[in-house]
Amino acid sequence: MSLMSDPTTEGRFGEFGGRFVPETLVPACQELEIAFKDAWQDPVFRGELDAVLRDYAGRPSILTECHNLGAKLGIRLILKREDLNHTGSHKINNVLGQALLAKRMGKKRLVAETGAGQHGVATATAAALFGLECKVYMGAVDVERQALNVFRMHLLGAEVEAVHSGSRTLKDAVNEAMRDWVATVETTHYCLGSVMGPHPYPWMVRQFHRVIGDEAREQFQALVGDAPDVVVACVGGGSNAIGIFSGFVDLKSRLVGVEPAGGAAVKRGVPGVVHGMKSYLMQDEYGQVQEAHSISAGLDYPGIGPEHSYLASIGRVEYPNVTDDEVIAAFQELARTEGIIPALECAHALAWIIRESGSMQGQTVLMNLSGRGDKDVGQMMEILK
Amino acid sequence: MTLESELRSKRDRGRKILVPYITGGFPGWIDAIRAAAASGADAIEIGLPFSDPVMDGPVIQEASQRALELGATPVSILDGVRNLDVEIPLVVMCYYNTVFHAGHERFAKQLVAAGVCAAIIPDLPLEESGPWVKAADEAGLETVMLAAPTAPDSRLPLIIERARGFVYAVGLLGVTGERSALAATATAMAARLKPITDKPVLIGVGVSNAEQAVEACRVADGVIQGASVVRRLIEGGADAVGDYVSEVRRALDAAFVPQS
C-alpha cells in the first residue's frame, strides 16, 4: 500500500482505524461509505464540489512568504493561507463536501461537534447554503471561551447545544453528537469535523482536505522550484495536517504534526478505542479517557485521527508538542512581524517552527495556516491583560 | 450453568425474563444487586463505568461519572462482584476500550474469575467483534450481541449466530433512558428476531416501567431495564431498586402466568 492511499475494506490504516460504533450506527456508516465512494468517482459530484470550493469558499488559497519572520528565524517560511477561506479556516473544505454528500443521500439535517467553533460555523454555513437543518454540540467550556463563534452559528440559523458532561470540551461534544446521531440516523447526517471517528470518516474527511496539499504542492514548486524541506501543521484530530501532508507524503519533505503539550496523543497516549476508532489515546491505567488541556479549544482533544497514528507508528511523520506559553508568544510574533493574526490552533505549528528554527537554518518551511485568529482575540485579550 | 441455559429453562417454563442494570461502583450498588436478585430478577447486568459512554443517556451517564469520581475501577468492581452471594447469573456491560486496554484474554479471564458469565459491549459491533469473541469463548464467557432496528434483514442471522447468552434487541433509535411510551420499534425488533432464532430475545433501551415491560414481553422473552432502575438507585438507594424490581416482576407474572 502506498502511503495515504485508501484504507483497507475494514477501514484500517495499519492497525489503526476501524468502525467501533453501536450496532445502530453500523448500517449508516456502511451506507455513507458506499455513497462517498460513489460520489467521489462521479465527475458530476466532483464538478459541483470544485465549483462550490472555488466560487463560494474562495479556493485556491494562496501561499504567502513571511519575509520578515523568515529572515529573523534564518529560514524561508511560507504559509498556506487556509485562513483566507470563507468562514476563516480549512474546515469549509470538508463541510462543503459532506453537505453535498448529505443532500445526495437525501438527508435533511446535519449534526456536528465543534471545539473552537470553526467546524460548527463551517457546518452551519453549509447548512444555510444547502437548505439543511443544523445542530451543533459544543462543550460548555468552549461555549464560554468561544462566544463569538457561538453567536455566528446562531446568526447562520443553527442550533447550538452546550454539553455539560465529562470534561465539557471537544471530546464530550463528540459523544453528544454521536448520541444524537444514534437517535436520528434515518434523517440526519453526522458531519464529523476531523479525520477521526468510524470508517469511512477518517478517509472521507482526508479526501475532502487533500485539496490543501494538492494545491500547495504545485504552488510551492512554482514559487521555490523544489519541494519544501519541512511541512508543518497543528494536530488536534488532525484534519488540516492530513490535508497538507497528503500533497507531500511521497516526497522527501520532513513532515511535522504539532500537538498541544496538554493533548499530546502520540507522545503521551497508547493505542485505544473511542469515538469509533482505534488510535493513540491519552488514557489512565484502566482505559478511562483522560481530559486534554490546551489553550486552544480546537486542539483540546485526547485522541488523534487513526491515519496520524499510523504515520507516527511507521515514522513518516513526527508529532512533537508545544506549551501554551510558546503558543501565546508565537501568536503575537506572527501578528507583529507579518500582520497576520493566526488562530491559536495553528500558532502551535508556528511555535514549533520558532523553537526549532535553529536546527533548520536555510531550509524551506511550509506551514499550514489553517485558520485566522479573529475568534481568539477575546480570549487573548484576557490572557495578555 | 450458562446464562443461555438458565434463561432458556426459565423461558421454557413460561417465565418472562427480567434483567435490571446496575452501575457498578455507584454508592449502594452491591446492596442494589442483592435487592434486585431477591425481588425476582433473573440476571443482573452490571455496568463498568466508562469516561465516554456514547450509548447512554443522562441517568446512566450521571451514575457512571459519579462512580468514577468515587474511584471505581474495573478491578474494584470485579472484586465486589466476586464476593457477591447471589444465585442468578451476572452479566457485565462495558465499553470496548475497557476490554481492549486490559487485553482480550486477560479481561475475559478476569470476568470469569469474578464469577461473571457474560459480557455486553455496546460499541463492539459484529465486524469488530471477532478477536474478542474468540477470547471470550475460549475463557468460557458468553458474549451478548445487540441487534438494532436499523439492521437490514440480512444482518440479523449473522448477529444471532455470534450471540451467546441471549440476543439483545435494541428497543429504539437512541440511547438509554426512560421514555413515556414503549417505542413501536421495540416489539417490531423482537418480532423480527423471534421467528429466526431459538435463543432468548430480550428487549433493552427505553423499556421504562412495569407496563412497558409487559408490553415488550408480549413479543420478547424478556426485558433489560437500565435507566429506570438506576434512577431509583440514585434517588432512593437499594431499597427503591428492590421495590421497583418487585413491581415489574409482579406485573410480568400476572400478565404471563408461569407454569409451576
GROMACS .gro file of C-alpha atoms in nm, chain A:
model
  385
    1MET     CA    1   0.000   0.000   0.000
    2SER     CA    2   0.145   0.336  -0.094
    3LEU     CA    3   0.122   0.596   0.179
    4MET     CA    4  -0.207   0.782   0.216
    5SER     CA    5  -0.388   0.570  -0.038
    6ASP     CA    6  -0.724   0.417   0.054
    7PRO     CA    7  -0.761   0.227   0.381
    8THR     CA    8  -0.844  -0.144   0.391
    9THR     CA    9  -1.205  -0.255   0.349
   10GLU     CA   10  -1.226  -0.265   0.730
   11GLY     CA   11  -1.120   0.099   0.736
   12ARG     CA   12  -0.776   0.028   0.880
   13PHE     CA   13  -0.456   0.227   0.841
   14GLY     CA   14  -0.215  -0.039   0.963
   15GLU     CA   15  -0.362  -0.148   1.296
   16PHE     CA   16  -0.546   0.183   1.344
   17GLY     CA   17  -0.895   0.298   1.245
   18GLY     CA   18  -1.187   0.058   1.214
   19ARG     CA   19  -1.553   0.106   1.297
   20PHE     CA   20  -1.621   0.073   1.670
   21VAL     CA   21  -1.974   0.210   1.688
   22PRO     CA   22  -2.301   0.095   1.842
   23GLU     CA   23  -2.481  -0.158   1.626
   24THR     CA   24  -2.748   0.105   1.547
   25LEU     CA   25  -2.491   0.310   1.353
   26VAL     CA   26  -2.325   0.033   1.156
   27PRO     CA   27  -2.571   0.042   0.864
   28ALA     CA   28  -2.541   0.423   0.848
   29CYS     CA   29  -2.162   0.401   0.830
   30GLN     CA   30  -2.187   0.137   0.560
   31GLU     CA   31  -2.435   0.349   0.366
   32LEU     CA   32  -2.211   0.653   0.398
   33GLU     CA   33  -1.909   0.458   0.280
   34ILE     CA   34  -2.092   0.340  -0.031
   35ALA     CA   35  -2.235   0.685  -0.100
   36PHE     CA   36  -1.897   0.854  -0.060
   37LYS     CA   37  -1.719   0.605  -0.288
   38ASP     CA   38  -1.986   0.652  -0.549
   39ALA     CA   39  -1.980   1.032  -0.524
   40TRP     CA   40  -1.601   1.059  -0.522
   41GLN     CA   41  -1.586   0.872  -0.851
   42ASP     CA   42  -1.869   1.071  -1.005
   43PRO     CA   43  -1.749   1.361  -1.224
   44VAL     CA   44  -2.078   1.542  -1.166
   45PHE     CA   45  -2.029   1.540  -0.787
   46ARG     CA   46  -1.666   1.637  -0.817
   47GLY     CA   47  -1.760   1.918  -1.054
   48GLU     CA   48  -2.019   2.050  -0.810
   49LEU     CA   49  -1.773   2.033  -0.523
   50ASP     CA   50  -1.495   2.204  -0.719
   51ALA     CA   51  -1.734   2.479  -0.823
   52VAL     CA   52  -1.854   2.549  -0.472
   53LEU     CA   53  -1.497   2.538  -0.335
   54ARG     CA   54  -1.395   2.794  -0.599
   55ASP     CA   55  -1.698   3.022  -0.615
   56TYR     CA   56  -1.810   3.007  -0.252
   57ALA     CA   57  -1.513   2.913  -0.034
   58GLY     CA   58  -1.266   3.111  -0.243
   59ARG     CA   59  -1.023   2.837  -0.342
   60PRO     CA   60  -0.746   2.806  -0.429
   61SER     CA   61  -0.598   2.959  -0.117
   62ILE     CA   62  -0.272   3.145  -0.176
   63LEU     CA   63   0.080   3.095  -0.044
   64THR     CA   64   0.236   3.384   0.146
   65GLU     CA   65   0.608   3.405   0.212
   66CYS     CA   66   0.693   3.551   0.553
   67HIS     CA   67   0.997   3.760   0.459
   68ASN     CA   68   1.025   3.939   0.794
   69LEU     CA   69   0.982   3.646   1.027
   70GLY     CA   70   1.174   3.416   0.790
   71ALA     CA   71   1.477   3.650   0.795
   72LYS     CA   72   1.456   3.672   1.173
   73LEU     CA   73   1.450   3.293   1.211
   74GLY     CA   74   1.702   3.218   0.937
   75ILE     CA   75   1.461   3.006   0.730
   76ARG     CA   76   1.235   3.053   0.428
   77LEU     CA   77   0.889   3.045   0.590
   78ILE     CA   78   0.592   3.006   0.360
   79LEU     CA   79   0.229   2.991   0.473
   80LYS     CA   80  -0.058   2.809   0.306
   81ARG     CA   81  -0.338   3.056   0.366
   82GLU     CA   82  -0.637   2.843   0.465
   83ASP     CA   83  -0.728   3.132   0.697
   84LEU     CA   84  -0.845   3.324   0.391
   85ASN     CA   85  -1.115   3.072   0.304
   86HIS     CA   86  -1.476   3.168   0.360
   87THR     CA   87  -1.559   3.114   0.730
   88GLY     CA   88  -1.195   3.161   0.819
   89SER     CA   89  -1.044   2.816   0.824
   90HIS     CA   90  -0.975   2.495   0.632
   91LYS     CA   91  -1.288   2.338   0.785
   92ILE     CA   92  -1.504   2.460   0.496
   93ASN     CA   93  -1.339   2.212   0.252
   94ASN     CA   94  -1.470   1.909   0.439
   95VAL     CA   95  -1.803   2.059   0.528
   96LEU     CA   96  -1.896   2.153   0.173
   97GLY     CA   97  -1.807   1.800   0.064
   98GLN     CA   98  -2.010   1.636   0.338
   99ALA     CA   99  -2.309   1.869   0.297
  100LEU     CA  100  -2.322   1.798  -0.077
  101LEU     CA  101  -2.298   1.428   0.003
  102ALA     CA  102  -2.573   1.452   0.267
  103LYS     CA  103  -2.803   1.614   0.013
  104ARG     CA  104  -2.718   1.346  -0.239
  105MET     CA  105  -2.810   1.085   0.023
  106GLY     CA  106  -3.143   1.257   0.089
  107LYS     CA  107  -3.061   1.363   0.444
  108LYS     CA  108  -3.241   1.672   0.575
  109ARG     CA  109  -3.039   1.752   0.882
  110LEU     CA  110  -2.675   1.788   0.985
  111VAL     CA  111  -2.537   1.738   1.334
  112ALA     CA  112  -2.181   1.834   1.420
  113GLU     CA  113  -1.945   1.864   1.714
  114THR     CA  114  -1.719   2.161   1.748
  115GLY     CA  115  -1.427   2.260   1.967
  116ALA     CA  116  -1.316   2.613   1.883
  117GLY     CA  117  -1.635   2.660   1.685
  118GLN     CA  118  -1.468   2.671   1.344
  119HIS     CA  119  -1.616   2.342   1.233
  120GLY     CA  120  -1.951   2.438   1.382
  121VAL     CA  121  -1.951   2.768   1.195
  122ALA     CA  122  -1.849   2.595   0.873
  123THR     CA  123  -2.124   2.333   0.915
  124ALA     CA  124  -2.384   2.598   0.994
  125THR     CA  125  -2.268   2.785   0.684
  126ALA     CA  126  -2.300   2.483   0.456
  127ALA     CA  127  -2.640   2.402   0.608
  128ALA     CA  128  -2.759   2.755   0.534
  129LEU     CA  129  -2.626   2.734   0.180
  130PHE     CA  130  -2.782   2.398   0.102
  131GLY     CA  131  -3.106   2.440   0.298
  132LEU     CA  132  -3.037   2.177   0.566
  133GLU     CA  133  -3.127   2.185   0.934
  134CYS     CA  134  -2.825   2.208   1.161
  135LYS     CA  135  -2.749   2.133   1.522
  136VAL     CA  136  -2.404   2.181   1.671
  137TYR     CA  137  -2.282   2.033   2.000
  138MET     CA  138  -2.015   2.227   2.182
  139GLY     CA  139  -1.858   2.171   2.523
  140ALA     CA  140  -1.980   2.419   2.783
  141VAL     CA  141  -1.621   2.529   2.849
  142ASP     CA  142  -1.578   2.608   2.480
  143VAL     CA  143  -1.913   2.787   2.457
  144GLU     CA  144  -1.769   3.018   2.719
  145ARG     CA  145  -1.428   3.081   2.561
  146GLN     CA  146  -1.556   3.097   2.202
  147ALA     CA  147  -1.868   3.307   2.250
  148LEU     CA  148  -1.817   3.488   1.919
  149ASN     CA  149  -1.839   3.166   1.719
  150VAL     CA  150  -2.149   3.059   1.912
  151PHE     CA  151  -2.316   3.380   1.804
  152ARG     CA  152  -2.201   3.332   1.445
  153MET     CA  153  -2.366   2.989   1.441
  154HIS     CA  154  -2.687   3.140   1.572
  155LEU     CA  155  -2.676   3.406   1.300
  156LEU     CA  156  -2.638   3.129   1.044
  157GLY     CA  157  -2.956   2.964   1.168
  158ALA     CA  158  -2.801   2.671   1.355
  159GLU     CA  159  -2.899   2.547   1.696
  160VAL     CA  160  -2.607   2.524   1.940
  161GLU     CA  161  -2.629   2.296   2.242
  162ALA     CA  162  -2.380   2.334   2.526
  163VAL     CA  163  -2.256   1.995   2.653
  164HIS     CA  164  -2.217   1.975   3.029
  165SER     CA  165  -2.096   1.615   3.066
  166GLY     CA  166  -1.739   1.495   3.125
  167SER     CA  167  -1.466   1.750   3.058
  168ARG     CA  168  -1.720   1.977   2.881
  169THR     CA  169  -1.489   2.016   2.582
  170LEU     CA  170  -1.449   1.869   2.233
  171LYS     CA  171  -1.439   1.503   2.345
  172ASP     CA  172  -1.775   1.538   2.514
  173ALA     CA  173  -1.921   1.729   2.221
  174VAL     CA  174  -1.832   1.428   2.002
  175ASN     CA  175  -2.007   1.194   2.249
  176GLU     CA  176  -2.321   1.406   2.242
  177ALA     CA  177  -2.322   1.437   1.862
  178MET     CA  178  -2.292   1.057   1.838
  179ARG     CA  179  -2.582   1.015   2.082
  180ASP     CA  180  -2.791   1.248   1.867
  181TRP     CA  181  -2.698   1.053   1.556
  182VAL     CA  182  -2.793   0.720   1.719
  183ALA     CA  183  -3.143   0.862   1.768
  184THR     CA  184  -3.183   1.044   1.434
  185VAL     CA  185  -2.978   0.837   1.193
  186GLU     CA  186  -3.257   0.791   0.941
  187THR     CA  187  -3.287   1.161   0.857
  188THR     CA  188  -2.958   1.301   0.978
  189HIS     CA  189  -2.601   1.305   0.855
  190TYR     CA  190  -2.329   1.337   1.118
  191CYS     CA  191  -2.095   1.597   0.972
  192LEU     CA  192  -1.782   1.497   1.162
  193GLY     CA  193  -1.521   1.769   1.166
  194SER     CA  194  -1.191   1.589   1.161
  195VAL     CA  195  -1.008   1.283   1.027
  196MET     CA  196  -1.139   1.076   1.313
  197GLY     CA  197  -1.439   0.865   1.407
  198PRO     CA  198  -1.552   0.538   1.250
  199HIS     CA  199  -1.472   0.434   0.893
  200PRO     CA  200  -1.530   0.598   0.643
  201TYR     CA  201  -1.486   0.933   0.819
  202PRO     CA  202  -1.105   0.943   0.858
  203TRP     CA  203  -1.064   0.855   0.492
  204MET     CA  204  -1.350   1.067   0.359
  205VAL     CA  205  -1.253   1.379   0.553
  206ARG     CA  206  -0.892   1.338   0.436
  207GLN     CA  207  -1.006   1.317   0.075
  208PHE     CA  208  -1.206   1.637   0.117
  209HIS     CA  209  -0.897   1.812   0.258
  210ARG     CA  210  -0.650   1.675   0.001
  211VAL     CA  211  -0.713   1.992  -0.194
  212ILE     CA  212  -0.490   2.178   0.054
  213GLY     CA  213  -0.192   1.955  -0.016
  214ASP     CA  214  -0.256   1.921  -0.388
  215GLU     CA  215  -0.269   2.298  -0.434
  216ALA     CA  216   0.026   2.364  -0.204
  217ARG     CA  217   0.248   2.115  -0.385
  218GLU     CA  218   0.202   2.290  -0.718
  219GLN     CA  219   0.219   2.638  -0.570
  220PHE     CA  220   0.532   2.562  -0.371
  221GLN     CA  221   0.704   2.413  -0.673
  222ALA     CA  222   0.619   2.722  -0.875
  223LEU     CA  223   0.740   2.958  -0.601
  224VAL     CA  224   1.053   2.782  -0.479
  225GLY     CA  225   1.133   2.539  -0.759
  226ASP     CA  226   1.162   2.243  -0.526
  227ALA     CA  227   0.970   2.052  -0.260
  228PRO     CA  228   0.973   2.206   0.089
  229ASP     CA  229   1.233   2.076   0.331
  230VAL     CA  230   0.977   2.077   0.611
  231VAL     CA  231   0.596   2.080   0.614
  232VAL     CA  232   0.437   2.174   0.949
  233ALA     CA  233   0.077   2.175   1.070
  234CYS     CA  234  -0.101   2.166   1.404
  235VAL     CA  235  -0.285   1.850   1.508
  236GLY     CA  236  -0.592   1.803   1.724
  237GLY     CA  237  -0.791   1.537   1.539
  238GLY     CA  238  -0.558   1.624   1.254
  239SER     CA  239  -0.765   1.730   0.952
  240ASN     CA  240  -0.566   2.030   0.834
  241ALA     CA  241  -0.242   1.837   0.886
  242ILE     CA  242  -0.358   1.535   0.691
  243GLY     CA  243  -0.478   1.768   0.415
  244ILE     CA  244  -0.143   1.934   0.364
  245PHE     CA  245   0.064   1.618   0.429
  246SER     CA  246  -0.126   1.437   0.154
  247GLY     CA  247   0.043   1.661  -0.101
  248PHE     CA  248   0.394   1.580   0.019
  249VAL     CA  249   0.393   1.236   0.176
  250ASP     CA  250   0.555   1.077  -0.131
  251LEU     CA  251   0.831   1.340  -0.148
  252LYS     CA  252   1.144   1.385   0.062
  253SER     CA  253   0.986   1.657   0.277
  254ARG     CA  254   1.008   1.619   0.654
  255LEU     CA  255   0.650   1.617   0.789
  256VAL     CA  256   0.575   1.755   1.136
  257GLY     CA  257   0.239   1.750   1.315
  258VAL     CA  258   0.242   1.970   1.626
  259GLU     CA  259   0.022   1.877   1.921
  260PRO     CA  260  -0.051   2.079   2.234
  261ALA     CA  261   0.152   1.962   2.536
  262GLY     CA  262  -0.176   1.903   2.723
  263GLY     CA  263  -0.325   1.694   2.443
  264ALA     CA  264  -0.027   1.504   2.309
  265ALA     CA  265  -0.196   1.183   2.197
  266VAL     CA  266   0.109   1.044   2.020
  267LYS     CA  267   0.365   1.136   2.285
  268ARG     CA  268   0.158   1.053   2.592
  269GLY     CA  269  -0.106   0.816   2.460
  270VAL     CA  270  -0.122   0.445   2.389
  271PRO     CA  271  -0.349   0.271   2.136
  272GLY     CA  272  -0.709   0.275   2.249
  273VAL     CA  273  -1.063   0.284   2.115
  274VAL     CA  274  -1.302   0.575   2.148
  275HIS     CA  275  -1.531   0.769   1.915
  276GLY     CA  276  -1.547   0.478   1.674
  277MET     CA  277  -1.176   0.440   1.604
  278LYS     CA  278  -0.863   0.269   1.725
  279SER     CA  279  -0.587   0.527   1.763
  280TYR     CA  280  -0.337   0.675   2.004
  281LEU     CA  281  -0.533   0.799   2.302
  282MET     CA  282  -0.447   0.959   2.635
  283GLN     CA  283  -0.595   0.729   2.898
  284ASP     CA  284  -0.539   0.607   3.251
  285GLU     CA  285  -0.428   0.260   3.360
  286TYR     CA  286  -0.784   0.126   3.324
  287GLY     CA  287  -0.854   0.276   2.982
  288GLN     CA  288  -1.055   0.575   3.102
  289VAL     CA  289  -1.002   0.854   2.851
  290GLN     CA  290  -0.815   1.145   3.003
  291GLU     CA  291  -0.906   1.506   2.964
  292ALA     CA  292  -0.689   1.717   2.740
  293HIS     CA  293  -0.587   2.065   2.848
  294SER     CA  294  -0.498   2.322   2.588
  295ILE     CA  295  -0.530   2.696   2.547
  296SER     CA  296  -0.680   2.617   2.209
  297ALA     CA  297  -1.030   2.473   2.212
  298GLY     CA  298  -0.978   2.320   1.867
  299LEU     CA  299  -0.685   2.106   1.985
  300ASP     CA  300  -0.829   2.019   2.324
  301TYR     CA  301  -0.869   1.652   2.235
  302PRO     CA  302  -0.709   1.344   2.396
  303GLY     CA  303  -0.700   1.140   2.076
  304ILE     CA  304  -0.582   1.183   1.717
  305GLY     CA  305  -0.703   1.061   1.379
  306PRO     CA  306  -0.609   0.699   1.307
  307GLU     CA  307  -0.409   0.773   0.994
  308HIS     CA  308  -0.186   1.001   1.201
  309SER     CA  309  -0.132   0.716   1.445
  310TYR     CA  310  -0.029   0.501   1.152
  311LEU     CA  311   0.203   0.766   1.006
  312ALA     CA  312   0.356   0.807   1.354
  313SER     CA  313   0.396   0.432   1.402
  314ILE     CA  314   0.593   0.393   1.079
  315GLY     CA  315   0.798   0.706   1.147
  316ARG     CA  316   0.689   0.902   0.839
  317VAL     CA  317   0.555   1.196   1.041
  318GLU     CA  318   0.690   1.342   1.366
  319TYR     CA  319   0.447   1.457   1.636
  320PRO     CA  320   0.621   1.691   1.880
  321ASN     CA  321   0.427   1.918   2.115
  322VAL     CA  322   0.445   2.277   2.236
  323THR     CA  323   0.331   2.452   2.553
  324ASP     CA  324   0.059   2.713   2.590
  325ASP     CA  325   0.324   2.977   2.667
  326GLU     CA  326   0.511   2.904   2.344
  327VAL     CA  327   0.181   2.930   2.159
  328ILE     CA  328   0.094   3.268   2.312
  329ALA     CA  329   0.433   3.403   2.208
  330ALA     CA  330   0.403   3.267   1.854
  331PHE     CA  331   0.053   3.411   1.816
  332GLN     CA  332   0.187   3.761   1.888
  333GLU     CA  333   0.502   3.713   1.684
  334LEU     CA  334   0.316   3.646   1.359
  335ALA     CA  335   0.087   3.940   1.420
  336ARG     CA  336   0.376   4.182   1.479
  337THR     CA  337   0.618   4.062   1.213
  338GLU     CA  338   0.379   3.977   0.930
  339GLY     CA  339   0.049   4.148   1.006
  340ILE     CA  340  -0.132   3.814   1.026
  341ILE     CA  341  -0.327   3.708   1.336
  342PRO     CA  342  -0.333   3.329   1.335
  343ALA     CA  343  -0.583   3.101   1.504
  344LEU     CA  344  -0.445   2.966   1.833
  345GLU     CA  345  -0.453   2.620   1.675
  346CYS     CA  346  -0.202   2.700   1.401
  347ALA     CA  347   0.001   2.916   1.639
  348HIS     CA  348   0.107   2.572   1.770
  349ALA     CA  349   0.271   2.492   1.437
  350LEU     CA  350   0.445   2.828   1.436
  351ALA     CA  351   0.557   2.786   1.797
  352TRP     CA  352   0.735   2.465   1.699
  353ILE     CA  353   0.897   2.635   1.398
  354ILE     CA  354   1.022   2.922   1.615
  355ARG     CA  355   1.157   2.681   1.878
  356GLU     CA  356   1.330   2.454   1.628
  357SER     CA  357   1.441   2.715   1.373
  358GLY     CA  358   1.799   2.695   1.495
  359SER     CA  359   1.826   2.343   1.359
  360MET     CA  360   1.659   2.433   1.027
  361GLN     CA  361   1.882   2.723   0.916
  362GLY     CA  362   1.849   2.797   0.545
  363GLN     CA  363   1.571   2.543   0.499
  364THR     CA  364   1.235   2.598   0.332
  365VAL     CA  365   0.946   2.551   0.573
  366LEU     CA  366   0.585   2.531   0.459
  367MET     CA  367   0.330   2.586   0.734
  368ASN     CA  368  -0.041   2.533   0.702
  369LEU     CA  369  -0.206   2.844   0.843
  370SER     CA  370  -0.529   2.659   0.895
  371GLY     CA  371  -0.738   2.941   1.040
  372ARG     CA  372  -0.749   3.306   1.131
  373GLY     CA  373  -0.734   3.437   1.482
  374ASP     CA  374  -1.038   3.664   1.497
  375LYS     CA  375  -1.222   3.411   1.714
  376ASP     CA  376  -0.931   3.407   1.962
  377VAL     CA  377  -0.887   3.779   2.006
  378GLY     CA  378  -1.124   3.799   2.304
  379GLN     CA  379  -0.950   3.512   2.482
  380MET     CA  380  -0.605   3.660   2.412
  381MET     CA  381  -0.718   3.998   2.535
  382GLU     CA  382  -0.790   3.836   2.872
  383ILE     CA  383  -0.463   3.642   2.875
  384LEU     CA  384  -0.245   3.940   2.782
  385LYS     CA  385  -0.414   4.187   3.018
   0.00000   0.00000   0.00000
